Amino acid sequence: HVARLNLDGSLDGAFAPTSGANLQVNSVALTSSGQAVIGGIFTSYDGTGRNRIARLNSDGTLDTGFDPGTGFNGLVTHLAVQSDDKVIVVGDFTSFNGTGRNRIARLNTDGTLDTGFASGSGANGEVLAIAQQSDGAIILGGSFTAYGGNTHNRHCRITSTGAEDATWATGCDNAINCLLWMPEG
Protein backbone atom coordinates (compact mmCIF):
# COMPACT_ATOMS: atom_id res chain seq x y z
CA HIS A 1 0.00 0.00 0.00
CA VAL A 2 3.00 2.33 -0.29
CA ALA A 3 5.65 2.86 -2.95
CA ARG A 4 7.98 5.59 -4.20
CA LEU A 5 8.42 6.47 -7.86
CA ASN A 6 11.43 7.84 -9.71
CA LEU A 7 11.17 11.04 -11.74
CA ASP A 8 10.34 9.02 -14.86
CA GLY A 9 7.46 7.22 -13.09
CA SER A 10 9.27 3.91 -12.62
CA LEU A 11 9.30 2.14 -9.27
CA ASP A 12 12.15 3.23 -6.97
CA GLY A 13 13.77 -0.04 -5.81
CA ALA A 14 15.70 1.78 -3.06
CA PHE A 15 12.38 2.31 -1.26
CA ALA A 16 11.60 -1.24 -0.18
CA PRO A 17 9.30 -1.77 2.78
CA THR A 18 9.23 -5.42 3.86
CA SER A 19 5.46 -5.82 3.93
CA GLY A 20 4.45 -2.16 4.22
CA ALA A 21 1.05 -1.06 5.44
CA ASN A 22 -1.51 -3.84 5.88
CA LEU A 23 -4.40 -1.66 4.65
CA GLN A 24 -5.08 1.56 2.74
CA VAL A 25 -2.88 4.66 3.02
CA ASN A 26 -4.85 7.90 2.49
CA SER A 27 -2.25 10.60 2.98
CA VAL A 28 1.50 11.13 2.95
CA ALA A 29 3.65 14.13 3.91
CA LEU A 30 7.40 14.64 4.14
CA THR A 31 9.40 15.80 7.16
CA SER A 32 12.25 18.27 6.80
CA SER A 33 14.69 15.32 6.73
CA GLY A 34 12.79 13.57 3.92
CA GLN A 35 11.03 10.92 5.99
CA ALA A 36 7.47 10.10 4.96
CA VAL A 37 4.62 10.23 7.45
CA ILE A 38 1.66 8.14 6.30
CA GLY A 39 -1.92 8.01 7.55
CA GLY A 40 -4.92 5.88 6.61
CA ILE A 41 -6.89 2.88 7.79
CA PHE A 42 -3.93 0.49 8.25
CA THR A 43 -3.26 -1.07 11.65
CA SER A 44 0.30 -2.27 11.12
CA TYR A 45 3.40 -1.48 9.10
CA ASP A 46 6.02 -4.13 8.35
CA GLY A 47 4.29 -6.31 10.95
CA THR A 48 4.52 -3.73 13.75
CA GLY A 49 1.31 -2.31 15.20
CA ARG A 50 0.72 1.23 13.96
CA ASN A 51 -2.93 2.28 14.15
CA ARG A 52 -3.48 4.56 11.20
CA ILE A 53 -0.21 6.53 11.36
CA ALA A 54 3.48 5.74 10.87
CA ARG A 55 6.72 7.45 9.90
CA LEU A 56 9.01 5.79 7.39
CA ASN A 57 12.75 5.97 6.90
CA SER A 58 14.05 7.00 3.48
CA ASP A 59 14.38 3.33 2.49
CA GLY A 60 10.70 2.60 3.28
CA THR A 61 11.28 0.79 6.56
CA LEU A 62 9.38 1.74 9.72
CA ASP A 63 10.95 4.50 11.82
CA THR A 64 10.57 3.07 15.33
CA GLY A 65 11.60 6.45 16.83
CA PHE A 66 8.09 7.67 15.95
CA ASP A 67 5.87 5.64 18.25
CA PRO A 68 2.16 6.58 18.37
CA GLY A 69 1.34 3.93 20.98
CA THR A 70 -2.16 2.61 20.32
CA GLY A 71 -2.65 5.37 17.72
CA PHE A 72 -6.00 6.54 16.40
CA ASN A 73 -9.31 4.74 16.96
CA GLY A 74 -10.65 5.66 13.52
CA LEU A 75 -9.85 6.68 9.99
CA VAL A 76 -7.06 9.17 9.21
CA THR A 77 -8.01 11.06 6.05
CA HIS A 78 -5.26 13.66 5.77
CA LEU A 79 -2.11 14.84 7.51
CA ALA A 80 0.39 17.63 7.16
CA VAL A 81 3.89 18.10 8.56
CA GLN A 82 4.58 21.55 10.01
CA SER A 83 7.91 23.35 9.66
CA ASP A 84 8.90 22.07 13.14
CA ASP A 85 8.14 18.48 11.96
CA LYS A 86 5.08 18.17 14.21
CA VAL A 87 2.23 16.41 12.40
CA ILE A 88 -1.35 17.70 12.13
CA VAL A 89 -3.71 14.74 11.66
CA VAL A 90 -7.41 14.85 10.72
CA GLY A 91 -10.03 12.23 9.98
CA ASP A 92 -12.94 10.43 11.57
CA PHE A 93 -11.42 9.42 14.92
CA THR A 94 -12.40 10.38 18.46
CA SER A 95 -9.25 9.48 20.35
CA PHE A 96 -5.50 9.13 20.02
CA ASN A 97 -3.64 6.69 22.24
CA GLY A 98 -6.65 6.64 24.59
CA THR A 99 -6.97 10.43 24.89
CA GLY A 100 -10.08 12.10 23.47
CA ARG A 101 -9.41 14.05 20.26
CA ASN A 102 -12.39 14.71 17.98
CA ARG A 103 -11.17 14.40 14.43
CA ILE A 104 -8.04 16.54 14.79
CA ALA A 105 -4.78 16.12 16.70
CA ARG A 106 -1.18 17.26 16.53
CA LEU A 107 1.65 14.85 17.21
CA ASN A 108 5.15 15.63 18.44
CA THR A 109 8.19 14.51 16.45
CA ASP A 110 8.39 11.29 18.50
CA GLY A 111 4.74 10.34 17.75
CA THR A 112 3.28 11.37 21.11
CA LEU A 113 0.25 13.64 21.45
CA ASP A 114 1.04 17.38 21.53
CA THR A 115 -1.15 18.47 24.45
CA GLY A 116 -0.35 22.13 23.69
CA PHE A 117 -2.59 21.85 20.62
CA ALA A 118 -5.95 22.66 22.22
CA SER A 119 -8.76 21.90 19.78
CA GLY A 120 -11.44 21.93 22.48
CA SER A 121 -14.31 19.68 21.44
CA GLY A 122 -12.87 19.52 17.91
CA ALA A 123 -15.08 18.85 14.90
CA ASN A 124 -18.50 17.19 15.15
CA GLY A 125 -18.06 15.30 11.87
CA GLU A 126 -15.38 13.95 9.59
CA VAL A 127 -12.51 16.27 8.65
CA LEU A 128 -11.35 15.39 5.15
CA ALA A 129 -8.76 18.03 4.28
CA ILE A 130 -6.34 20.54 5.77
CA ALA A 131 -4.25 23.37 4.40
CA GLN A 132 -1.57 25.24 6.31
CA GLN A 133 -1.21 28.98 5.88
CA SER A 134 2.20 30.62 5.92
CA ASP A 135 1.37 32.27 9.28
CA GLY A 136 0.75 28.86 10.91
CA ALA A 137 -3.04 29.01 10.83
CA ILE A 138 -4.80 25.88 9.54
CA ILE A 139 -7.87 25.61 7.32
CA LEU A 140 -10.06 22.55 7.80
CA GLY A 141 -12.58 21.10 5.36
CA GLY A 142 -14.92 18.14 5.60
CA SER A 143 -18.47 17.13 6.44
CA PHE A 144 -18.56 18.67 9.94
CA THR A 145 -21.01 21.44 10.89
CA ALA A 146 -19.33 22.60 14.10
CA TYR A 147 -15.83 23.09 15.49
CA GLY A 148 -15.18 23.82 19.14
CA GLY A 149 -18.93 23.77 19.72
CA ASN A 150 -19.60 26.62 17.29
CA THR A 151 -21.24 26.47 13.88
CA HIS A 152 -18.80 26.03 10.99
CA ASN A 153 -20.46 24.47 7.99
CA ARG A 154 -17.85 22.20 6.48
CA HIS A 155 -14.86 24.52 6.76
CA CYS A 156 -13.17 26.75 9.29
CA ARG A 157 -9.83 28.24 10.16
CA ILE A 158 -8.02 27.50 13.40
CA THR A 159 -4.92 29.03 14.93
CA SER A 160 -1.59 27.24 15.15
CA THR A 161 -2.57 26.23 18.70
CA GLY A 162 -5.82 24.56 17.58
CA ALA A 163 -8.19 27.30 18.74
CA GLU A 164 -11.12 28.34 16.56
CA ASP A 165 -10.66 31.55 14.56
CA ALA A 166 -14.08 33.14 15.02
CA THR A 167 -13.21 36.02 12.67
CA TRP A 168 -13.23 33.76 9.62
CA ALA A 169 -16.54 33.47 7.76
CA THR A 170 -17.65 29.93 7.00
CA GLY A 171 -20.47 28.12 5.26
CA CYS A 172 -20.66 25.52 2.52
CA ASP A 173 -23.59 23.28 1.68
CA ASN A 174 -21.65 20.09 0.98
CA ALA A 175 -18.51 18.29 2.12
CA ILE A 176 -15.08 19.70 1.25
CA ASN A 177 -12.67 16.96 0.19
CA CYS A 178 -9.55 18.90 -0.77
CA LEU A 179 -7.91 22.23 0.10
CA LEU A 180 -4.89 24.17 -1.15
CA TRP A 181 -3.47 27.31 0.42
CA MET A 182 -2.15 29.74 -2.18
CA PRO A 183 0.92 31.61 -0.87
CA GLU A 184 -0.48 34.99 -1.91
CA GLY A 185 -3.54 34.33 0.27
Short mmCIF file of C-alpha atoms in Angstrom, two decimals, residues 63-143:
data_model
loop_
_atom_site.label_atom_id
_atom_site.label_comp_id
_atom_site.label_asym_id
_atom_site.label_seq_id
_atom_site.Cartn_x
_atom_site.Cartn_y
_atom_site.Cartn_z
CA ASP A 63 10.95 4.50 11.82
CA THR A 64 10.57 3.07 15.33
CA GLY A 65 11.60 6.45 16.83
CA PHE A 66 8.09 7.67 15.95
CA ASP A 67 5.87 5.64 18.25
CA PRO A 68 2.16 6.58 18.37
CA GLY A 69 1.34 3.93 20.98
CA THR A 70 -2.16 2.61 20.32
CA GLY A 71 -2.65 5.37 17.72
CA PHE A 72 -6.00 6.54 16.40
CA ASN A 73 -9.31 4.74 16.96
CA GLY A 74 -10.65 5.66 13.52
CA LEU A 75 -9.85 6.68 9.99
CA VAL A 76 -7.06 9.17 9.21
CA THR A 77 -8.01 11.06 6.05
CA HIS A 78 -5.26 13.66 5.77
CA LEU A 79 -2.11 14.84 7.51
CA ALA A 80 0.39 17.63 7.16
CA VAL A 81 3.89 18.10 8.56
CA GLN A 82 4.58 21.55 10.01
CA SER A 83 7.91 23.35 9.66
CA ASP A 84 8.90 22.07 13.14
CA ASP A 85 8.14 18.48 11.96
CA LYS A 86 5.08 18.17 14.21
CA VAL A 87 2.23 16.41 12.40
CA ILE A 88 -1.35 17.70 12.13
CA VAL A 89 -3.71 14.74 11.66
CA VAL A 90 -7.41 14.85 10.72
CA GLY A 91 -10.03 12.23 9.98
CA ASP A 92 -12.94 10.43 11.57
CA PHE A 93 -11.42 9.42 14.92
CA THR A 94 -12.40 10.38 18.46
CA SER A 95 -9.25 9.48 20.35
CA PHE A 96 -5.50 9.13 20.02
CA ASN A 97 -3.64 6.69 22.24
CA GLY A 98 -6.65 6.64 24.59
CA THR A 99 -6.97 10.43 24.89
CA GLY A 100 -10.08 12.10 23.47
CA ARG A 101 -9.41 14.05 20.26
CA ASN A 102 -12.39 14.71 17.98
CA ARG A 103 -11.17 14.40 14.43
CA ILE A 104 -8.04 16.54 14.79
CA ALA A 105 -4.78 16.12 16.70
CA ARG A 106 -1.18 17.26 16.53
CA LEU A 107 1.65 14.85 17.21
CA ASN A 108 5.15 15.63 18.44
CA THR A 109 8.19 14.51 16.45
CA ASP A 110 8.39 11.29 18.50
CA GLY A 111 4.74 10.34 17.75
CA THR A 112 3.28 11.37 21.11
CA LEU A 113 0.25 13.64 21.45
CA ASP A 114 1.04 17.38 21.53
CA THR A 115 -1.15 18.47 24.45
CA GLY A 116 -0.35 22.13 23.69
CA PHE A 117 -2.59 21.85 20.62
CA ALA A 118 -5.95 22.66 22.22
CA SER A 119 -8.76 21.90 19.78
CA GLY A 120 -11.44 21.93 22.48
CA SER A 121 -14.31 19.68 21.44
CA GLY A 122 -12.87 19.52 17.91
CA ALA A 123 -15.08 18.85 14.90
CA ASN A 124 -18.50 17.19 15.15
CA GLY A 125 -18.06 15.30 11.87
CA GLU A 126 -15.38 13.95 9.59
CA VAL A 127 -12.51 16.27 8.65
CA LEU A 128 -11.35 15.39 5.15
CA ALA A 129 -8.76 18.03 4.28
CA ILE A 130 -6.34 20.54 5.77
CA ALA A 131 -4.25 23.37 4.40
CA GLN A 132 -1.57 25.24 6.31
CA GLN A 133 -1.21 28.98 5.88
CA SER A 134 2.20 30.62 5.92
CA ASP A 135 1.37 32.27 9.28
CA GLY A 136 0.75 28.86 10.91
CA ALA A 137 -3.04 29.01 10.83
CA ILE A 138 -4.80 25.88 9.54
CA ILE A 139 -7.87 25.61 7.32
CA LEU A 140 -10.06 22.55 7.80
CA GLY A 141 -12.58 21.10 5.36
CA GLY A 142 -14.92 18.14 5.60
CA SER A 143 -18.47 17.13 6.44
#
